[in-house]
XYZ file of C-alpha atoms in Angstrom:
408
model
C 37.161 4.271 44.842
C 35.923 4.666 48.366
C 36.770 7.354 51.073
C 39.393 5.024 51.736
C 41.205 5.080 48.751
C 40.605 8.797 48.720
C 42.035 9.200 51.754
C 45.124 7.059 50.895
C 45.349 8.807 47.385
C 45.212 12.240 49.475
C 47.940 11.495 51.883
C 50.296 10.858 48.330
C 49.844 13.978 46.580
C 49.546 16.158 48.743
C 52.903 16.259 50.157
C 53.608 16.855 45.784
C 51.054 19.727 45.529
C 52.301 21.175 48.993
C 55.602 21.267 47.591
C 54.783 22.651 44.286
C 53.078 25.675 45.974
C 55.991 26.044 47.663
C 58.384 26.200 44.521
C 56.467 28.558 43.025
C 56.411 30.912 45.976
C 60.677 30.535 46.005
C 60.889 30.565 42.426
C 58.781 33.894 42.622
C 61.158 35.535 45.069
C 64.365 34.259 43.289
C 63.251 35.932 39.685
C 62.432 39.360 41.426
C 65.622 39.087 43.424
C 67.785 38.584 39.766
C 65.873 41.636 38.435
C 66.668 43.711 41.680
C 70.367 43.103 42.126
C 70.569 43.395 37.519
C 68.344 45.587 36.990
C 71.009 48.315 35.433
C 71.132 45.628 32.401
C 67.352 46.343 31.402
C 67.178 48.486 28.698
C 63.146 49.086 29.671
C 63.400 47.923 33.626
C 58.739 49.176 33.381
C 58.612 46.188 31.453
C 60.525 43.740 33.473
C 58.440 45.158 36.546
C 55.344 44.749 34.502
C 55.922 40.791 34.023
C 56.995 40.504 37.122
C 54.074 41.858 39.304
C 51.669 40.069 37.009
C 53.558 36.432 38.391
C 53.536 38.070 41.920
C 49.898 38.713 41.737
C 48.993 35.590 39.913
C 51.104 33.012 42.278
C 49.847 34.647 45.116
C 46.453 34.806 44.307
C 46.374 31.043 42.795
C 48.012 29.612 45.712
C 44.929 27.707 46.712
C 45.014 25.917 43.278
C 47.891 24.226 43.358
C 46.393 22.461 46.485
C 45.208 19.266 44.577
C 44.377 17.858 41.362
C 40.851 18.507 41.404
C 41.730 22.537 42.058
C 44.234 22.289 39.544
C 41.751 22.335 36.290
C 42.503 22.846 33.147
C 41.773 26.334 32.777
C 44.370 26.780 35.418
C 46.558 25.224 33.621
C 46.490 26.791 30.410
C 46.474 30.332 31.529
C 49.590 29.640 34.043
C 51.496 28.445 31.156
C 50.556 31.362 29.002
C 51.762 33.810 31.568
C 55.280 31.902 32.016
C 55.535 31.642 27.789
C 54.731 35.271 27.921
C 57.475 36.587 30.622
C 59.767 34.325 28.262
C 59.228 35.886 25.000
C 58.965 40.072 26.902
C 62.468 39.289 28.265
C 64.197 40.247 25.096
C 61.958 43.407 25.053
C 62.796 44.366 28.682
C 66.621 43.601 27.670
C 67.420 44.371 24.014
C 71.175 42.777 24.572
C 69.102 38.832 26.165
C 69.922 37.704 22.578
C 73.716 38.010 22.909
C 74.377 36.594 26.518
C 72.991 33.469 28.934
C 71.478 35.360 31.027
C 67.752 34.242 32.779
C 64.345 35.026 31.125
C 62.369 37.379 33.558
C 60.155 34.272 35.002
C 63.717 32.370 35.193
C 62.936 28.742 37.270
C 59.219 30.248 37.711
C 58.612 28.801 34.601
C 59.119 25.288 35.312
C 56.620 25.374 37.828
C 53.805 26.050 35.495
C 55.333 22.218 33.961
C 55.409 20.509 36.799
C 51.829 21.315 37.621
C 51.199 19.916 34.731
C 53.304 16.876 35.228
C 51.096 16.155 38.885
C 47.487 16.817 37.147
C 48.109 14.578 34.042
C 51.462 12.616 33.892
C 54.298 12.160 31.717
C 52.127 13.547 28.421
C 50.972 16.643 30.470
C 54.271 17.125 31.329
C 56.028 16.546 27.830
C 53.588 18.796 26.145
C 53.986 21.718 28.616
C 57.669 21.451 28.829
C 58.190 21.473 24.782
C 56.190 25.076 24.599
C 58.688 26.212 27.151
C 61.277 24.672 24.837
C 59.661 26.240 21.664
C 59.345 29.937 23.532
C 63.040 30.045 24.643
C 64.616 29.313 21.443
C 62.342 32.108 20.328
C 63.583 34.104 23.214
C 67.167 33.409 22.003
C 66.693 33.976 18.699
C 68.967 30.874 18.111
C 69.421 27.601 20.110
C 72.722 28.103 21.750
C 74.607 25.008 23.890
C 73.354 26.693 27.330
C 69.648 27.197 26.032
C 69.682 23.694 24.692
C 70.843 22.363 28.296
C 68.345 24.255 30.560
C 65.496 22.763 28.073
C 66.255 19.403 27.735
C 66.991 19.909 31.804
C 63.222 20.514 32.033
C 62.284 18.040 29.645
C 63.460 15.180 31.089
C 62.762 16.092 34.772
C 59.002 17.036 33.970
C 58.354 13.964 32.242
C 60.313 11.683 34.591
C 57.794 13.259 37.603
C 55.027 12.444 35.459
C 55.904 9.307 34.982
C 56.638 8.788 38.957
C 52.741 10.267 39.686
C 51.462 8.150 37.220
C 53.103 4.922 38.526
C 52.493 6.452 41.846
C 48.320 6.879 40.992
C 48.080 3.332 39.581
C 49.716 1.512 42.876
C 47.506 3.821 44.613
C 44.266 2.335 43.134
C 46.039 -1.533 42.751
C 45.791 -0.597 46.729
C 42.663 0.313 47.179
C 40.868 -2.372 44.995
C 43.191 -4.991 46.922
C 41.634 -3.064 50.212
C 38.410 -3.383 49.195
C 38.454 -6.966 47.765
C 40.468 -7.699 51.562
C 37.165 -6.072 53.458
C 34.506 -8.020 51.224
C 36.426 -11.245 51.837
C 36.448 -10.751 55.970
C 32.913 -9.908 55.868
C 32.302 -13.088 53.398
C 34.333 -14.835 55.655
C 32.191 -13.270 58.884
C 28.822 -14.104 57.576
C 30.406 -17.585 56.414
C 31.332 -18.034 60.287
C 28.007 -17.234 61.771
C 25.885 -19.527 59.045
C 28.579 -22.331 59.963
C 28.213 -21.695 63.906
C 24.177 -21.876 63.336
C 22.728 -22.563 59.852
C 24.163 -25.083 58.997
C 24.719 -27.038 61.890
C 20.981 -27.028 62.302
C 20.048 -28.030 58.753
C 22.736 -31.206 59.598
C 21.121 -31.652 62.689
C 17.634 -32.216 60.768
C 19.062 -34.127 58.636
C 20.580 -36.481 60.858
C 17.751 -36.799 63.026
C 15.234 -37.580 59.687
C 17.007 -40.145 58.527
C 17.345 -42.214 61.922
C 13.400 -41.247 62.293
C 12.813 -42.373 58.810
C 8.892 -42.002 56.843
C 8.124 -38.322 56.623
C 11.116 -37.270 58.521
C 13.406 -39.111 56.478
C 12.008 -36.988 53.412
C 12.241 -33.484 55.580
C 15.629 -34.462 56.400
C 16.849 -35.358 52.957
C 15.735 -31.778 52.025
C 17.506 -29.989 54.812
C 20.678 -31.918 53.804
C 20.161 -30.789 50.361
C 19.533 -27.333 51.328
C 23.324 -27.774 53.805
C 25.097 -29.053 50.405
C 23.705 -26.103 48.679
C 24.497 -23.663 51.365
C 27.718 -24.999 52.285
C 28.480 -24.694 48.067
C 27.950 -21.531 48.280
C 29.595 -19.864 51.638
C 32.653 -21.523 50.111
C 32.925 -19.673 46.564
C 30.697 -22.854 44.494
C 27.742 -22.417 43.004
C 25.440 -25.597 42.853
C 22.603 -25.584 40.186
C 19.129 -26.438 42.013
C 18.434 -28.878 39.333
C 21.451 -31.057 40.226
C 21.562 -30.426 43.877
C 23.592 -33.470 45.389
C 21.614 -35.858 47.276
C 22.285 -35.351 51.215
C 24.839 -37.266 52.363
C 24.698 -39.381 55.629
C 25.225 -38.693 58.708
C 28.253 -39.963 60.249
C 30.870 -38.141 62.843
C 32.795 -35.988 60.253
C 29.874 -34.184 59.019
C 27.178 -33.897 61.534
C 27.345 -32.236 64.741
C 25.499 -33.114 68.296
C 21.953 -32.786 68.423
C 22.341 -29.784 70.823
C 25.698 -28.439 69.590
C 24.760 -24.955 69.304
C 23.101 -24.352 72.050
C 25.229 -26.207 74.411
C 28.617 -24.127 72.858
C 27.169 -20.957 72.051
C 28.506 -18.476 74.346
C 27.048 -15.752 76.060
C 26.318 -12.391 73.765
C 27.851 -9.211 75.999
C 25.803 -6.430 76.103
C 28.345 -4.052 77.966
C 30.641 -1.954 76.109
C 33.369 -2.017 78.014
C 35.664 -4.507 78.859
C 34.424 -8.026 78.972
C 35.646 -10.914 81.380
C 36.322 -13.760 79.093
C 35.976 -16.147 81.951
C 32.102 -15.373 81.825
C 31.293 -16.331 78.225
C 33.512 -19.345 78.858
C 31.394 -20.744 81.591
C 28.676 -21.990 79.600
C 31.110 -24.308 77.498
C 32.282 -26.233 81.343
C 29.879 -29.358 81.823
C 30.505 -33.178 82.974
C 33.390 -33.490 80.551
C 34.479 -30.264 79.665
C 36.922 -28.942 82.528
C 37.400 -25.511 82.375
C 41.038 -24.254 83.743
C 40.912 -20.108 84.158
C 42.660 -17.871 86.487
C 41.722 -16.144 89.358
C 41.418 -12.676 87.811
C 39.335 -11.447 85.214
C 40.597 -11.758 81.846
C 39.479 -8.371 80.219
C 39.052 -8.008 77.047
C 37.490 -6.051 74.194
C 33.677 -6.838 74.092
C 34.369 -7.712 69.973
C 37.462 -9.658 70.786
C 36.068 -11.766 73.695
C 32.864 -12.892 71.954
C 34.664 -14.023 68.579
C 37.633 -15.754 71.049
C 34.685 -17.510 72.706
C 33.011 -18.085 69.927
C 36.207 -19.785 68.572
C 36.356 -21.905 71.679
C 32.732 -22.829 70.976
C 33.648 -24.395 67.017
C 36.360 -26.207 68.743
C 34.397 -27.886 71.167
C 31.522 -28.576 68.466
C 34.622 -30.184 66.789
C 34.932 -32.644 69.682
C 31.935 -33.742 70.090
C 30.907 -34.244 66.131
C 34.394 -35.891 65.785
C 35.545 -37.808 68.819
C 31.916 -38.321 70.501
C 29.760 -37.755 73.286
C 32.060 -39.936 75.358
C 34.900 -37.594 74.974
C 36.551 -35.383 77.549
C 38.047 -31.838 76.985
C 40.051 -29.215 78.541
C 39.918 -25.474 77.860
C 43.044 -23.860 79.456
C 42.827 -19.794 79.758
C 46.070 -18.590 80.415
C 46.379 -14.193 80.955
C 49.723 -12.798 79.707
C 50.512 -9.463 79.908
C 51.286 -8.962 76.404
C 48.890 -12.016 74.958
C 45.798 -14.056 75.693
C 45.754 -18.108 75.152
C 42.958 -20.447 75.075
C 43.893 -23.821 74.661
C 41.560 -26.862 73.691
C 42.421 -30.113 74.534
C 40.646 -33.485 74.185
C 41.695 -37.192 74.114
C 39.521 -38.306 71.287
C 41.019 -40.079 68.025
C 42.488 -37.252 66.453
C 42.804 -35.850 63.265
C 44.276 -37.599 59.632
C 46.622 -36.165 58.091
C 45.158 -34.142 55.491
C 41.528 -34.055 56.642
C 41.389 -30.433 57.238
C 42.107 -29.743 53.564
C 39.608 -32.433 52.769
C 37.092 -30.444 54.728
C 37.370 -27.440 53.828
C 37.450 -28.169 49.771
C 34.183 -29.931 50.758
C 32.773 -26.713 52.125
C 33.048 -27.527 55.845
C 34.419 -24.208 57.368
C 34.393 -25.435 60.860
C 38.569 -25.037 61.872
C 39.148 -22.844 58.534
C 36.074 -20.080 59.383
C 35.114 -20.369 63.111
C 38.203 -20.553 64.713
C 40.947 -19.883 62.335
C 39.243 -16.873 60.206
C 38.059 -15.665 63.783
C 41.606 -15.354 65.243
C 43.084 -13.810 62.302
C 40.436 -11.404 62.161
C 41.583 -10.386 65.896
C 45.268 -10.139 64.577
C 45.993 -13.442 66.608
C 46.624 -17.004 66.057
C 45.303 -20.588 65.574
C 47.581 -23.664 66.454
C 46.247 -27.246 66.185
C 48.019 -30.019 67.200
C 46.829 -33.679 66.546
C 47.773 -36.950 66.675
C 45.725 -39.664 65.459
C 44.470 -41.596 68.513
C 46.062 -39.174 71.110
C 43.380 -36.452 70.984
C 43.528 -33.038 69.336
C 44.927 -29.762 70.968
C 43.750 -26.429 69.658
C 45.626 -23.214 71.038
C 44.238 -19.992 70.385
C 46.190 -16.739 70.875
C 45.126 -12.740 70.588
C 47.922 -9.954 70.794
C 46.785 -7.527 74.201
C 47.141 -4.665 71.502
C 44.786 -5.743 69.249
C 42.393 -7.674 71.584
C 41.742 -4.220 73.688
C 40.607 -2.478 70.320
């Protein structure tokens, strides 16, 4: 588990351990406040004083154990119990007539916080072991199980092992967390190193190929490698694995599957170097050309440095999208729109559009382009990605960060 998920388990028990130091401090004071205000009933009161300082000393002076499970050890353990067993079986000798009445052992409700220590460090088992010496010493105590001695134990019982139980649950949720945590950070950075091999990997080893084949001879041959080397790589951003012995000829080149000769380097935006705020109208510029209009406001658009590069960025895959799909010849709109509460990027373009079901068609076939780059990107940024498309009316892409987030 990592200091995450030792963080998260921390912030569960501790509240439990905090609260079990407390008992034991109240418990304390309660048994020495039934030996004050009874004390005419012990027969040898030394005794009962005896037992009592001993708890006094040892629950003051053990405090810090009962802080966590890790300073809860075994040892601990043992020796706590043995000093509440003890106080139960001296009671009789401390008050010879404790055999004929109901009346409290000298560690009284002290005693059952020596169980539920052992209920927090090892569960339900801990708990049911602990709590059946208890049971065990105060039938000894009694000298016979009576109705009220049989209550107060199974009392114990059942509350110590049903807090076990709760801390064990409790502990395995706790770690079903922190796996799920874990596996959800490996995935976004899977799915962040998937984006940036899409945005320039890839579309380079397509752009080689495309350019081989329609150059043919010695090209053609360099070209049907790269493509082979794009089928593997693309296999294996999304999840495949593709044996090198049976890599899959390249396929052609055709508009769903290559992109522009110059597609990264004409969409790439800007990197920021600042480390404050970043205008996002800046690292939009670059995408505005002879048919790319861009629409932005008059004001800067701040945003976080992270949030305005992967935003742009997203922008970026969505015009790469235009061209490789609707063609050189297409036009396209980028609308930035400033709210105070949300920012929105919308791509528009009048190109043929989008099938239905062609996304999902992509992406089984391992091109990320709308699923990584501009999807992944704005849920990564705790925002939004909206397509719209009709086939031959164009495509419209809206992208939209929360302020809140997109300022972190």
């Amino acid at each position: 588990m990592d200091g995450r998920g030792r963080a998260m388990r921390m912030s569960v028990e501790l509240p439990l351990w905090r609260a079990l130091a407390g008992y034991r401090v109240l418990t304390l004071v309660y048994a020495v406040l039934i030996f004050v205000f009874g004390q005419d009933r012990f027969e040898r009161p030394g005794v009962a004083v005896g037992v009592l300082a001993v708890m006094a000393v040892w629950t003051l002076a053990t405090l810090p154990r009962v802080s966590s499970a890790a300073r809860c050890t075994r040892p601990f353990l043992a020796v706590d119990l043995a000093i509440a067993l003890t106080g139960i079986l001296l009671t009789p000798l401390a008050d010879a007539q404790a055999q004929t009445h109901d009346g409290p052992t000298l560690p009284s409700i002290w005693t059952a916080g020596s169980v539920l220590a052992f209920a927090l460090k090892g569960g339900w088992r801990w708990a049911g072991f602990a709590s059946s010496l208890v049971a065990v010493a105060n039938i000894v105590e009694r000298g016979e199980p009576s109705a009220d001695t049989f209550h107060n134990v199974l009392l114990v019982w059942v509350a110590s092992i049903a807090i076990g139980y709760v801390v064990e649950v409790a502990r395995a949720s706790e770690r079903t967390l922190a796996r799920a945590l874990e596996i959800d950070a490996a995935t976004r950075e899977r799915e962040r190193l998937a984006r940036d091999i899409h945005d320039g990997v890839l579309q380079v080893l397509a752009m080689v190929q495309r350019r081989g084949t329609a150059l043919g001879g010695e090209a053609a041959e360099l070209g049907r490698m790269a493509g082979e080397q794009e089928v593997a790589l693309r296999s294996l951003v999304s999840g495949g694995l593709v044996p090198p012995s049976r890599t899959p000829e390249a396929a052609p080149a055709t508009a769903e599957n290559a992109p522009a000769e110059n597609a990264p380097a004409e969409n790439a935006p800007a990197e920021s170097g600042p480390a404050g705020p970043v205008d996002l109208r800046t690292l939009l510029a670059p995408c505005a050309g002879a048919r790319v209009t861009l629409s932005e406001p008059g004001a800067p658009v701040l945003l976080a440095p992270g949030a305005a590069r992967e935003l742009a960025a997203a922008v970026g895959a969505a015009l790469d999208n235009v061209r490789r799909h609707a063609g050189d010849a297409a036009s396209a709109w980028i609308l930035v729109e400033d709210w105070p509460d949300e920012v929105v990027v919308t791509v528009r373009d009048d190109g043929p559009g989008i099938a239905e079901g062609r996304l999902a068609q992509a992406e089984g076939e391992g091109r990320l382009g709308v699923a990584q780059s501009i999807r992944g990107r704005l849920r990564d940024l705790g925002g939004r990605a909206e397509l719209l498309s009709v086939p031959g009316q164009g495509t419209e892409v809206e992208l939209t960060v929360p302020r809140g987030k997109a300022d972190t």
